[in-house]
Amino acid sequence: MAKKIIINIKEDSNVCDRGNQILREESFSVAREVYGVDLPPVVKERLELELSAIENSNSSILYLISKLIATATPEGKNIVVNPLGELGSLLIPFLLKITHGNPLPPHYFCPNCDFVDFDSEGVQAYAGRAGCDMPDRVCPICGKKLKKDGFDISPEIALALNGKRVPIFLFDLSQKYISYFSDPNHFESILSDYIQFVDVSFSDKSNPGDTSRLHISLRVDPYLDLLERCQSNTQMRWKEIPFDSEAIFSLFQSPAALGITSDDIGGFPYGTLEIPDFNTEFMARIIQETKPESFDDLIRLTGISFGDGVWLDNARDAIREGRESIKTVTAFRDDVYFYLRKKGMSTEDAFSIMQRVRKGWKASSQKQCAERDQLISKMVRHGISVHYLESIQKIQYVFPRAMGVCHTIIAWALAYYKLYFPAEYYAAYISVFMPDLKTDQPIREKTNEKFAEYSLRKDSLNMDEEKEYRNLRVLQEMYARGIVILGPDIL
Ligand SMILES: [Zn+2]
């Protein structure tokens, strides 16, 4: 079974002009559906900036093919595709339904008329944060409830300052659809007109070498199987789940909304067991110390926990000493860029420092050391504190905000199903992660017994035991919520 599919765009592909035209028409058409025929300047300027970069790098076909994959409906079902990396920094893939988070600055817009608000004082106060955290408002023109959106992600994070960079096109998708796409006939039907411009290869390696500059990679993520099953078990579309629900947020603070206590689930303090990225003991400790209070804080938590050298001996100390909070520590590479811009550094210097920080600020050659020293003295001249200088040099790897946004949205959707559709959620979980579970096998006592045994040697479990331990915790939670697995229906 192929774990990864790589779609290479043929070098002699001559779809550029036509591709540019299609991408432009589709992007503007979707933007006008949302924001009105007369687009707000911020939307129009953003589209023009992104389109010109995409046209210059001849990469429009990557967006068009990604759209066909992300919006494919094999067997009449919508598939779930989760982008990794910086692609979510761009408005165009969001409008084409390839990515999940709107990267525009926070804003209100009316679903009924053309009212938008990107500029009022209340909205500006959320700059750099998530628009869904803004208070509810009604449309001053037609009285309908306004929609809130925008995660404020800058396009240069993906395209670079000169617009010449082509972002990485790497997507996770469910096991089921990796298998579906692995069939050349299915693939051909989905890529339709573009199939003649691509070569498709399969790999079992998780990171095969890049074969060309223009390629798309697809990998497996079982949590997307879980999300798809939750969606089809409940008929509630995951993209329609609201981001401003206090009940869902409470799961990131306590398991109480599930009707259980942490004692019921082996002492795990939150309702986020098996909510991807928020289900580890490491994340639980970060939550305890950072005390998130908004959706944006959750996004930042993913950056802090994914990154290397970001939390331990770094952000954690700053928060413990009261110098910083979850809102101000470096969680994403974007934070470095914007902090330095705010301090008055040039876009070139800020970008250059961000690029160095993102993969660990290594300087081995004499030239690299000289460049580093020069940038550091520029930062000192701009009043950057010693703490900040030390902190960014401790970072070994830091993710882009776009990735945190996409991952938090998926986690949030799963938390929603878990809270409101418990039977459907656990049924989906068991079919994805415990397909061999026989209905008569796990009785409650047995689960508790095995769980207690594993808990005692939690740090020395092998990989299979680790997996089983996690599954047992989910069963414990399920039983505590009063849900049982019924025997097979043999009538
Ligand atoms: Zn209105």
CSV table of C-alpha atoms and ligand atoms in Angstrom, one decimal:
chain,number,residue,atom,x,y,z
A,1,MET,CA,0.0,0.0,0.0
A,2,ALA,CA,1.5,3.3,-1.1
A,3,LYS,CA,1.8,5.7,1.8
A,4,LYS,CA,2.6,8.7,-0.3
A,5,ILE,CA,1.6,9.8,-3.8
A,6,ILE,CA,3.7,12.3,-5.6
A,7,ILE,CA,2.4,14.3,-8.6
A,8,ASN,CA,5.1,15.8,-10.7
A,9,ILE,CA,4.3,18.5,-13.2
A,10,LYS,CA,6.0,17.7,-16.5
A,11,GLU,CA,8.6,20.3,-17.3
A,12,ASP,CA,7.4,20.9,-20.8
A,13,SER,CA,3.9,21.4,-19.6
A,14,ASN,CA,2.4,24.3,-21.5
A,15,VAL,CA,-0.7,24.9,-19.4
A,16,CYS,CA,0.7,28.1,-17.9
A,17,ASP,CA,-1.3,30.8,-19.7
A,18,ARG,CA,-4.6,28.9,-19.6
A,19,GLY,CA,-3.9,27.9,-16.0
A,20,ASN,CA,-3.3,31.5,-15.0
A,21,GLN,CA,-6.5,32.6,-16.6
A,22,ILE,CA,-8.6,29.8,-15.0
A,23,LEU,CA,-7.1,30.5,-11.5
A,24,ARG,CA,-7.7,34.2,-11.8
A,25,GLU,CA,-11.3,33.8,-12.9
A,26,GLU,CA,-12.1,31.2,-10.2
A,27,SER,CA,-10.5,33.2,-7.4
A,28,PHE,CA,-12.2,36.4,-8.2
A,29,SER,CA,-15.5,34.7,-8.7
A,30,VAL,CA,-15.5,33.0,-5.3
A,31,ALA,CA,-14.2,36.2,-3.6
A,32,ARG,CA,-17.1,38.1,-5.1
A,33,GLU,CA,-19.6,35.5,-3.9
A,34,VAL,CA,-18.4,36.1,-0.3
A,35,TYR,CA,-17.5,39.8,-0.3
A,36,GLY,CA,-19.7,41.3,-2.9
A,37,VAL,CA,-19.2,42.3,-6.6
A,38,ASP,CA,-17.3,45.4,-5.6
A,39,LEU,CA,-14.5,43.7,-3.7
A,40,PRO,CA,-13.1,45.5,-0.6
A,41,PRO,CA,-9.6,46.9,-1.4
A,42,VAL,CA,-7.9,44.6,1.0
A,43,VAL,CA,-9.3,41.5,-0.7
A,44,LYS,CA,-8.6,42.8,-4.2
A,45,GLU,CA,-5.0,43.8,-3.5
A,46,ARG,CA,-4.4,40.5,-1.8
A,47,LEU,CA,-5.7,38.5,-4.8
A,48,GLU,CA,-3.7,40.6,-7.3
A,49,LEU,CA,-0.5,40.2,-5.2
A,50,GLU,CA,-0.9,36.4,-4.9
A,51,LEU,CA,-1.9,35.9,-8.6
A,52,SER,CA,1.0,37.9,-9.9
A,53,ALA,CA,3.4,35.8,-7.8
A,54,ILE,CA,1.8,32.5,-8.9
A,55,GLU,CA,1.8,33.6,-12.6
A,56,ASN,CA,5.5,34.6,-12.4
A,57,SER,CA,6.5,31.2,-10.9
A,58,ASN,CA,4.3,29.3,-13.4
A,59,SER,CA,2.8,27.4,-10.6
A,60,SER,CA,-1.0,27.9,-11.2
A,61,ILE,CA,-1.4,24.2,-12.2
A,62,LEU,CA,-0.3,23.2,-8.7
A,63,TYR,CA,-3.3,25.1,-7.3
A,64,LEU,CA,-5.7,23.9,-9.9
A,65,ILE,CA,-4.8,20.2,-9.4
A,66,SER,CA,-4.8,20.6,-5.6
A,67,LYS,CA,-8.3,22.0,-5.9
A,68,LEU,CA,-9.5,19.0,-7.9
A,69,ILE,CA,-8.0,16.7,-5.2
A,70,ALA,CA,-9.4,18.7,-2.2
A,71,THR,CA,-12.9,19.0,-3.6
A,72,ALA,CA,-13.1,15.5,-5.2
A,73,THR,CA,-16.2,13.6,-4.2
A,74,PRO,CA,-15.4,9.9,-4.7
A,75,GLU,CA,-18.5,7.8,-4.0
A,76,GLY,CA,-20.4,11.0,-3.5
A,77,LYS,CA,-18.5,11.9,-0.4
A,78,ASN,CA,-16.4,15.0,0.3
A,79,ILE,CA,-12.9,14.0,1.3
A,80,VAL,CA,-10.9,15.8,3.9
A,81,VAL,CA,-7.5,17.1,2.9
A,82,ASN,CA,-5.2,18.8,5.4
A,83,PRO,CA,-2.3,21.0,4.1
A,84,LEU,CA,1.0,21.0,5.8
A,85,GLY,CA,3.3,24.0,5.7
A,86,GLU,CA,2.8,27.5,4.5
A,87,LEU,CA,0.2,27.0,1.8
A,88,GLY,CA,-2.5,28.2,4.2
A,89,SER,CA,-0.9,31.6,4.3
A,90,LEU,CA,-2.5,32.3,0.9
A,91,LEU,CA,-6.0,33.5,0.2
A,92,ILE,CA,-6.3,31.7,-3.2
A,93,PRO,CA,-6.1,28.1,-1.9
A,94,PHE,CA,-8.6,29.1,0.8
A,95,LEU,CA,-11.1,30.4,-1.8
A,96,LEU,CA,-10.6,27.2,-3.8
A,97,LYS,CA,-11.3,25.1,-0.7
A,98,ILE,CA,-7.8,23.6,-0.6
A,99,THR,CA,-7.0,25.1,2.8
A,100,HIS,CA,-9.3,25.6,5.8
A,101,GLY,CA,-8.4,29.0,7.4
A,102,ASN,CA,-9.1,32.4,5.8
A,103,PRO,CA,-5.7,34.2,6.0
A,104,LEU,CA,-7.1,37.7,5.6
A,105,PRO,CA,-7.0,40.1,8.6
A,106,PRO,CA,-9.9,39.7,11.1
A,107,HIS,CA,-13.1,41.0,9.7
A,108,TYR,CA,-16.9,40.8,9.8
A,109,PHE,CA,-19.0,40.2,6.7
A,110,CYS,CA,-22.7,39.9,6.1
A,111,PRO,CA,-24.0,36.7,4.5
A,112,ASN,CA,-27.0,38.6,3.3
A,113,CYS,CA,-25.8,41.9,1.9
A,114,ASP,CA,-22.4,43.4,0.9
A,115,PHE,CA,-21.5,44.8,4.3
A,116,VAL,CA,-17.9,44.2,5.4
A,117,ASP,CA,-15.8,45.6,8.2
A,118,PHE,CA,-12.0,45.3,8.0
A,119,ASP,CA,-11.2,48.6,9.5
A,120,SER,CA,-13.2,49.7,12.5
A,121,GLU,CA,-11.4,50.1,15.8
A,122,GLY,CA,-13.0,47.0,17.3
A,123,VAL,CA,-11.8,44.9,14.4
A,124,GLN,CA,-8.3,46.4,14.3
A,125,ALA,CA,-7.9,45.5,18.0
A,126,TYR,CA,-7.7,41.8,16.8
A,127,ALA,CA,-4.9,42.4,14.3
A,128,GLY,CA,-2.6,39.3,14.2
A,129,ARG,CA,-5.2,37.2,15.9
A,130,ALA,CA,-8.2,35.1,15.0
A,131,GLY,CA,-11.3,36.9,13.8
A,132,CYS,CA,-13.6,34.2,15.2
A,133,ASP,CA,-12.6,35.5,18.7
A,134,MET,CA,-14.3,38.8,18.1
A,135,PRO,CA,-17.7,39.5,19.8
A,136,ASP,CA,-20.9,38.8,17.9
A,137,ARG,CA,-22.4,41.7,15.9
A,138,VAL,CA,-25.4,42.3,13.6
A,139,CYS,CA,-25.3,43.9,10.2
A,140,PRO,CA,-25.9,47.6,10.5
A,141,ILE,CA,-27.6,47.6,7.0
A,142,CYS,CA,-29.9,44.5,7.0
A,143,GLY,CA,-29.9,43.4,10.7
A,144,LYS,CA,-28.6,39.8,10.0
A,145,LYS,CA,-26.0,38.2,12.2
A,146,LEU,CA,-22.6,39.0,10.8
A,147,LYS,CA,-20.0,36.3,10.1
A,148,LYS,CA,-16.6,36.6,11.6
A,149,ASP,CA,-13.5,35.4,9.8
A,150,GLY,CA,-9.8,36.0,9.2
A,151,PHE,CA,-6.7,34.4,10.8
A,152,ASP,CA,-4.4,37.2,9.7
A,153,ILE,CA,-1.6,35.4,7.9
A,154,SER,CA,0.7,37.3,5.6
A,155,PRO,CA,1.3,36.0,2.0
A,156,GLU,CA,5.0,36.6,2.1
A,157,ILE,CA,5.5,33.8,4.6
A,158,ALA,CA,4.7,31.4,1.7
A,159,LEU,CA,5.8,33.4,-1.3
A,160,ALA,CA,8.9,35.2,0.1
A,161,LEU,CA,9.3,39.0,-0.3
A,162,ASN,CA,10.0,38.8,-4.0
A,163,GLY,CA,7.0,36.5,-4.6
A,164,LYS,CA,9.3,34.0,-6.3
A,165,ARG,CA,9.0,31.2,-3.8
A,166,VAL,CA,6.6,28.3,-4.6
A,167,PRO,CA,5.2,27.0,-1.3
A,168,ILE,CA,5.2,23.3,-0.5
A,169,PHE,CA,2.2,21.4,-1.7
A,170,LEU,CA,2.0,18.6,0.9
A,171,PHE,CA,-1.3,17.2,2.0
A,172,ASP,CA,-2.5,14.7,4.5
A,173,LEU,CA,-5.5,12.7,3.6
A,174,SER,CA,-7.3,9.7,4.9
A,175,GLN,CA,-6.1,6.1,4.3
A,176,LYS,CA,-9.3,5.4,2.5
A,177,TYR,CA,-8.7,8.1,-0.2
A,178,ILE,CA,-5.0,7.4,-0.5
A,179,SER,CA,-6.1,4.0,-1.6
A,180,TYR,CA,-8.7,5.5,-3.9
A,181,PHE,CA,-6.2,7.8,-5.5
A,182,SER,CA,-3.7,5.0,-5.8
A,183,ASP,CA,-5.9,3.5,-8.5
A,184,PRO,CA,-4.8,5.1,-11.8
A,185,ASN,CA,-8.3,5.1,-13.2
A,186,HIS,CA,-9.7,7.0,-10.2
A,187,PHE,CA,-6.8,9.4,-10.4
A,188,GLU,CA,-7.3,10.0,-14.0
A,189,SER,CA,-11.0,10.8,-13.6
A,190,ILE,CA,-10.2,13.3,-10.8
A,191,LEU,CA,-7.4,15.1,-12.5
A,192,SER,CA,-9.4,15.0,-15.8
A,193,ASP,CA,-8.0,17.6,-18.2
A,194,TYR,CA,-4.7,18.0,-16.4
A,195,ILE,CA,-3.7,14.3,-16.3
A,196,GLN,CA,-1.6,14.8,-19.5
A,197,PHE,CA,0.6,17.4,-17.8
A,198,VAL,CA,1.6,15.2,-14.8
A,199,ASP,CA,3.6,12.1,-13.9
A,200,VAL,CA,2.4,10.2,-10.8
A,201,SER,CA,4.6,8.1,-8.6
A,202,PHE,CA,4.1,6.2,-5.4
A,203,SER,CA,6.4,5.8,-2.4
A,204,ASP,CA,6.5,3.9,0.9
A,205,LYS,CA,9.0,6.3,2.3
A,206,SER,CA,7.7,9.1,4.4
A,207,ASN,CA,10.1,11.6,2.9
A,208,PRO,CA,11.2,10.7,-0.6
A,209,GLY,CA,13.5,13.2,-2.3
A,210,ASP,CA,11.9,15.9,-4.2
A,211,THR,CA,11.8,15.0,-7.9
A,212,SER,CA,11.0,18.4,-9.3
A,213,ARG,CA,10.2,21.9,-8.1
A,214,LEU,CA,6.6,21.6,-9.1
A,215,HIS,CA,5.1,18.7,-7.3
A,216,ILE,CA,2.3,17.7,-5.0
A,217,SER,CA,2.6,15.1,-2.3
A,218,LEU,CA,-0.2,13.2,-0.6
A,219,ARG,CA,0.2,11.3,2.7
A,220,VAL,CA,-1.9,9.4,5.1
A,221,ASP,CA,-3.4,10.8,8.4
A,222,PRO,CA,-5.8,8.4,10.2
A,223,TYR,CA,-7.4,11.3,12.1
A,224,LEU,CA,-8.8,12.5,8.8
A,225,ASP,CA,-10.5,9.1,8.5
A,226,LEU,CA,-11.9,9.8,11.9
A,227,LEU,CA,-13.2,13.2,10.8
A,228,GLU,CA,-14.7,11.8,7.6
A,229,ARG,CA,-16.5,9.1,9.6
A,230,CYS,CA,-17.8,11.5,12.2
A,231,GLN,CA,-19.1,13.7,9.3
A,232,SER,CA,-20.9,10.8,7.6
A,233,ASN,CA,-22.2,9.3,10.9
A,234,THR,CA,-23.7,12.6,11.9
A,235,GLN,CA,-24.6,14.3,8.6
A,236,MET,CA,-23.1,17.5,10.2
A,237,ARG,CA,-20.6,18.9,7.8
A,238,TRP,CA,-17.3,19.7,9.6
A,239,LYS,CA,-16.7,22.9,7.7
A,240,GLU,CA,-20.0,24.3,9.2
A,241,ILE,CA,-18.9,23.9,12.8
A,242,PRO,CA,-18.7,27.3,14.5
A,243,PHE,CA,-15.4,28.4,16.0
A,244,ASP,CA,-16.8,30.5,18.8
A,245,SER,CA,-18.5,27.9,20.9
A,246,GLU,CA,-17.7,28.2,24.6
A,247,ALA,CA,-18.8,24.6,25.2
A,248,ILE,CA,-16.2,23.2,22.7
A,249,PHE,CA,-13.6,25.5,24.1
A,250,SER,CA,-14.2,24.2,27.6
A,251,LEU,CA,-12.8,20.8,26.6
A,252,PHE,CA,-9.4,22.5,26.4
A,253,GLN,CA,-9.8,23.5,30.0
A,254,SER,CA,-11.5,20.5,31.6
A,255,PRO,CA,-13.4,17.3,30.7
A,256,ALA,CA,-16.5,18.5,32.6
A,257,ALA,CA,-18.6,19.3,29.5
A,258,LEU,CA,-18.3,15.5,28.7
A,259,GLY,CA,-20.1,14.8,32.0
A,260,ILE,CA,-16.9,13.2,33.5
A,261,THR,CA,-14.0,14.1,35.7
A,262,SER,CA,-10.3,13.6,35.1
A,263,ASP,CA,-10.4,10.7,37.5
A,264,ASP,CA,-12.5,8.9,35.1
A,265,ILE,CA,-9.8,9.1,32.4
A,266,GLY,CA,-6.7,8.2,34.3
A,267,GLY,CA,-6.0,11.7,35.5
A,268,PHE,CA,-5.9,13.4,32.1
A,269,PRO,CA,-7.0,16.9,32.9
A,270,TYR,CA,-8.8,17.9,29.7
A,271,GLY,CA,-11.6,16.7,27.4
A,272,THR,CA,-9.1,16.4,24.5
A,273,LEU,CA,-8.1,12.8,24.6
A,274,GLU,CA,-7.6,11.7,21.0
A,275,ILE,CA,-8.2,15.1,19.7
A,276,PRO,CA,-5.1,15.3,17.5
A,277,ASP,CA,-2.3,17.6,18.6
A,278,PHE,CA,-4.1,18.3,21.9
A,279,ASN,CA,-4.0,14.7,23.3
A,280,THR,CA,-0.5,14.3,24.6
A,281,GLU,CA,0.8,14.7,28.2
A,282,PHE,CA,3.3,17.2,26.8
A,283,MET,CA,0.5,19.3,25.4
A,284,ALA,CA,-1.5,18.9,28.7
A,285,ARG,CA,1.4,20.4,30.6
A,286,ILE,CA,1.7,23.3,28.1
A,287,ILE,CA,-2.0,24.0,28.5
A,288,GLN,CA,-1.6,24.0,32.3
A,289,GLU,CA,1.1,26.6,32.2
A,290,THR,CA,-0.3,28.8,29.4
A,291,LYS,CA,-4.0,28.8,30.3
A,292,PRO,CA,-5.5,29.4,26.8
A,293,GLU,CA,-8.6,31.6,26.7
A,294,SER,CA,-9.4,32.0,23.0
A,295,PHE,CA,-9.4,30.1,19.7
A,296,ASP,CA,-6.3,32.0,18.7
A,297,ASP,CA,-4.5,30.8,21.9
A,298,LEU,CA,-5.2,27.2,20.8
A,299,ILE,CA,-3.7,27.9,17.4
A,300,ARG,CA,-0.6,29.3,19.2
A,301,LEU,CA,-0.4,26.2,21.4
A,302,THR,CA,0.0,24.0,18.3
A,303,GLY,CA,3.0,26.1,17.2
A,304,ILE,CA,4.6,25.9,20.7
A,305,SER,CA,4.2,22.2,21.0
A,306,PHE,CA,5.2,21.2,17.3
A,307,GLY,CA,8.3,23.4,17.3
A,308,ASP,CA,11.7,22.3,18.5
A,309,GLY,CA,13.4,24.4,21.1
A,310,VAL,CA,10.3,26.6,21.3
A,311,TRP,CA,8.8,25.6,24.6
A,312,LEU,CA,11.3,23.9,27.0
A,313,ASP,CA,14.1,26.1,28.2
A,314,ASN,CA,12.5,28.9,26.2
A,315,ALA,CA,8.8,30.1,26.1
A,316,ARG,CA,8.1,28.1,29.3
A,317,ASP,CA,10.6,30.1,31.3
A,318,ALA,CA,9.5,33.4,29.9
A,319,ILE,CA,5.9,32.6,30.9
A,320,ARG,CA,6.9,31.3,34.3
A,321,GLU,CA,8.9,34.4,35.0
A,322,GLY,CA,5.9,36.5,34.0
A,323,ARG,CA,7.8,38.2,31.1
A,324,GLU,CA,5.6,36.8,28.4
A,325,SER,CA,2.2,35.1,27.9
A,326,ILE,CA,0.8,32.6,25.4
A,327,LYS,CA,-0.1,35.7,23.3
A,328,THR,CA,3.4,37.1,23.1
A,329,VAL,CA,5.9,34.2,23.0
A,330,THR,CA,7.3,33.0,19.7
A,331,ALA,CA,4.9,30.3,18.6
A,332,PHE,CA,5.3,30.6,14.8
A,333,ARG,CA,7.9,31.8,12.4
A,334,ASP,CA,5.4,34.5,11.4
A,335,ASP,CA,5.7,35.9,15.0
A,336,VAL,CA,9.4,36.6,14.5
A,337,TYR,CA,8.8,38.5,11.2
A,338,PHE,CA,5.9,40.7,12.6
A,339,TYR,CA,7.6,41.4,15.9
A,340,LEU,CA,10.7,42.7,14.1
A,341,ARG,CA,8.6,44.7,11.7
A,342,LYS,CA,6.8,46.2,14.6
A,343,LYS,CA,10.1,47.2,16.1
A,344,GLY,CA,10.9,49.1,13.0
A,345,MET,CA,13.2,46.7,11.2
A,346,SER,CA,13.1,46.6,7.4
A,347,THR,CA,11.0,43.9,5.7
A,348,GLU,CA,14.2,42.5,4.2
A,349,ASP,CA,16.0,42.2,7.6
A,350,ALA,CA,12.9,40.9,9.4
A,351,PHE,CA,12.4,38.3,6.7
A,352,SER,CA,16.0,37.3,6.6
A,353,ILE,CA,16.0,36.8,10.4
A,354,MET,CA,12.8,34.8,10.2
A,355,GLN,CA,14.2,32.5,7.6
A,356,ARG,CA,17.3,31.9,9.8
A,357,VAL,CA,15.2,31.2,12.9
A,358,ARG,CA,12.8,28.8,11.2
A,359,LYS,CA,15.3,26.0,11.0
A,360,GLY,CA,17.6,26.9,13.8
A,361,TRP,CA,20.1,29.7,13.6
A,362,LYS,CA,23.1,27.7,12.6
A,363,ALA,CA,26.2,29.7,11.6
A,364,SER,CA,29.2,27.5,10.7
A,365,SER,CA,31.2,29.3,8.0
A,366,GLN,CA,32.9,32.6,8.6
A,367,LYS,CA,30.5,34.3,6.2
A,368,GLN,CA,27.5,33.0,8.0
A,369,CYS,CA,28.9,34.1,11.4
A,370,ALA,CA,29.5,37.6,10.0
A,371,GLU,CA,26.0,37.8,8.6
A,372,ARG,CA,24.5,36.6,11.9
A,373,ASP,CA,26.5,39.2,13.9
A,374,GLN,CA,25.5,41.9,11.5
A,375,LEU,CA,21.8,41.0,11.9
A,376,ILE,CA,22.1,40.7,15.7
A,377,SER,CA,23.7,44.2,16.0
A,378,LYS,CA,20.9,45.6,13.8
A,379,MET,CA,18.4,44.0,16.2
A,380,VAL,CA,20.2,45.5,19.2
A,381,ARG,CA,20.1,49.0,17.5
A,382,HIS,CA,16.3,48.5,17.1
A,383,GLY,CA,15.9,48.0,20.8
A,384,ILE,CA,15.3,44.2,20.7
A,385,SER,CA,15.8,42.9,24.2
A,386,VAL,CA,18.5,40.4,25.2
A,387,HIS,CA,15.8,38.0,26.3
A,388,TYR,CA,14.3,38.0,22.8
A,389,LEU,CA,17.7,37.6,21.1
A,390,GLU,CA,18.4,34.6,23.3
A,391,SER,CA,15.0,33.1,22.8
A,392,ILE,CA,15.1,33.1,19.0
A,393,GLN,CA,18.5,31.7,18.9
A,394,LYS,CA,17.4,28.7,21.0
A,395,ILE,CA,14.7,27.7,18.5
A,396,GLN,CA,15.7,24.7,16.3
A,397,TYR,CA,12.6,24.6,14.2
A,398,VAL,CA,9.4,26.7,14.2
A,399,PHE,CA,6.3,26.1,12.1
A,400,PRO,CA,4.3,28.6,10.1
A,401,ARG,CA,1.0,29.9,11.6
A,402,ALA,CA,-0.8,28.7,8.5
A,403,MET,CA,-0.1,25.1,9.6
A,404,GLY,CA,-1.3,25.8,13.2
A,405,VAL,CA,-4.5,27.2,11.9
A,406,CYS,CA,-5.3,24.2,9.7
A,407,HIS,CA,-4.5,21.7,12.4
A,408,THR,CA,-6.5,23.6,15.1
A,409,ILE,CA,-9.5,23.7,12.8
A,410,ILE,CA,-9.4,19.9,12.4
A,411,ALA,CA,-8.9,19.4,16.1
A,412,TRP,CA,-11.8,21.7,16.9
A,413,ALA,CA,-14.1,19.9,14.5
A,414,LEU,CA,-13.3,16.5,16.2
A,415,ALA,CA,-13.8,18.1,19.6
A,416,TYR,CA,-17.2,19.2,18.4
A,417,TYR,CA,-18.3,15.7,17.3
A,418,LYS,CA,-16.9,14.3,20.6
A,419,LEU,CA,-18.9,16.7,22.7
A,420,TYR,CA,-22.2,16.7,20.8
A,421,PHE,CA,-22.3,13.2,19.1
A,422,PRO,CA,-20.6,10.9,21.5
A,423,ALA,CA,-21.9,7.6,20.2
A,424,GLU,CA,-21.1,8.5,16.6
A,425,TYR,CA,-17.6,9.8,17.6
A,426,TYR,CA,-16.6,6.7,19.6
A,427,ALA,CA,-18.1,4.4,16.9
A,428,ALA,CA,-15.9,6.2,14.3
A,429,TYR,CA,-12.9,6.1,16.6
A,430,ILE,CA,-13.2,2.3,17.1
A,431,SER,CA,-13.6,1.6,13.4
A,432,VAL,CA,-10.5,3.7,12.5
A,433,PHE,CA,-8.2,2.9,15.4
A,434,MET,CA,-9.4,-0.4,16.8
A,435,PRO,CA,-10.8,-2.2,13.7
A,436,ASP,CA,-10.1,-5.6,15.3
A,437,LEU,CA,-12.0,-4.9,18.4
A,438,LYS,CA,-14.6,-7.6,19.0
A,439,THR,CA,-17.8,-6.4,20.6
A,440,ASP,CA,-17.6,-9.0,23.4
A,441,GLN,CA,-13.9,-8.5,24.1
A,442,PRO,CA,-13.4,-5.3,26.1
A,443,ILE,CA,-15.6,-5.4,29.2
A,444,ARG,CA,-15.2,-2.4,31.4
A,445,GLU,CA,-13.3,-4.2,34.2
A,446,LYS,CA,-10.8,-5.6,31.7
A,447,THR,CA,-10.2,-2.1,30.3
A,448,ASN,CA,-9.5,-0.6,33.8
A,449,GLU,CA,-7.3,-3.5,34.7
A,450,LYS,CA,-5.1,-3.3,31.6
A,451,PHE,CA,-5.1,0.5,31.9
A,452,ALA,CA,-3.8,0.3,35.4
A,453,GLU,CA,-1.1,-2.1,34.4
A,454,TYR,CA,0.1,0.1,31.5
A,455,SER,CA,-0.1,3.3,33.7
A,456,LEU,CA,2.4,1.8,36.1
A,457,ARG,CA,5.0,1.5,33.3
A,458,LYS,CA,3.8,4.4,31.1
A,459,ASP,CA,7.3,5.5,30.1
A,460,SER,CA,8.6,2.1,29.0
A,461,LEU,CA,5.7,0.9,26.8
A,462,ASN,CA,6.7,-0.4,23.3
A,463,MET,CA,5.0,1.1,20.3
A,464,ASP,CA,2.1,-1.5,20.2
A,465,GLU,CA,1.5,-1.1,23.9
A,466,GLU,CA,1.6,2.7,23.6
A,467,LYS,CA,-1.1,2.4,20.9
A,468,GLU,CA,-3.2,0.1,23.0
A,469,TYR,CA,-2.8,2.4,26.0
A,470,ARG,CA,-4.1,5.3,24.1
A,471,ASN,CA,-7.1,3.2,22.8
A,472,LEU,CA,-7.8,2.0,26.4
A,473,ARG,CA,-8.0,5.6,27.6
A,474,VAL,CA,-10.5,6.4,24.9
A,475,LEU,CA,-12.6,3.3,25.9
A,476,GLN,CA,-12.4,4.4,29.5
A,477,GLU,CA,-13.7,7.8,28.6
A,478,MET,CA,-16.4,6.3,26.5
A,479,TYR,CA,-17.6,4.0,29.3
A,480,ALA,CA,-17.5,6.9,31.8
A,481,ARG,CA,-19.8,8.8,29.4
A,482,GLY,CA,-22.3,5.9,29.6
A,483,ILE,CA,-21.7,4.6,26.2
A,484,VAL,CA,-21.4,0.8,25.7
A,485,ILE,CA,-20.6,-1.3,22.7
A,486,LEU,CA,-23.5,-3.5,21.9
A,487,GLY,CA,-23.1,-7.1,20.9
A,488,PRO,CA,-23.4,-8.1,17.2
A,489,ASP,CA,-26.9,-8.0,15.9
A,490,ILE,CA,-27.4,-11.6,14.7
A,491,LEU,CA,-31.1,-11.4,13.9
B,1,ZN,ZN,-26.3,42.8,5.9
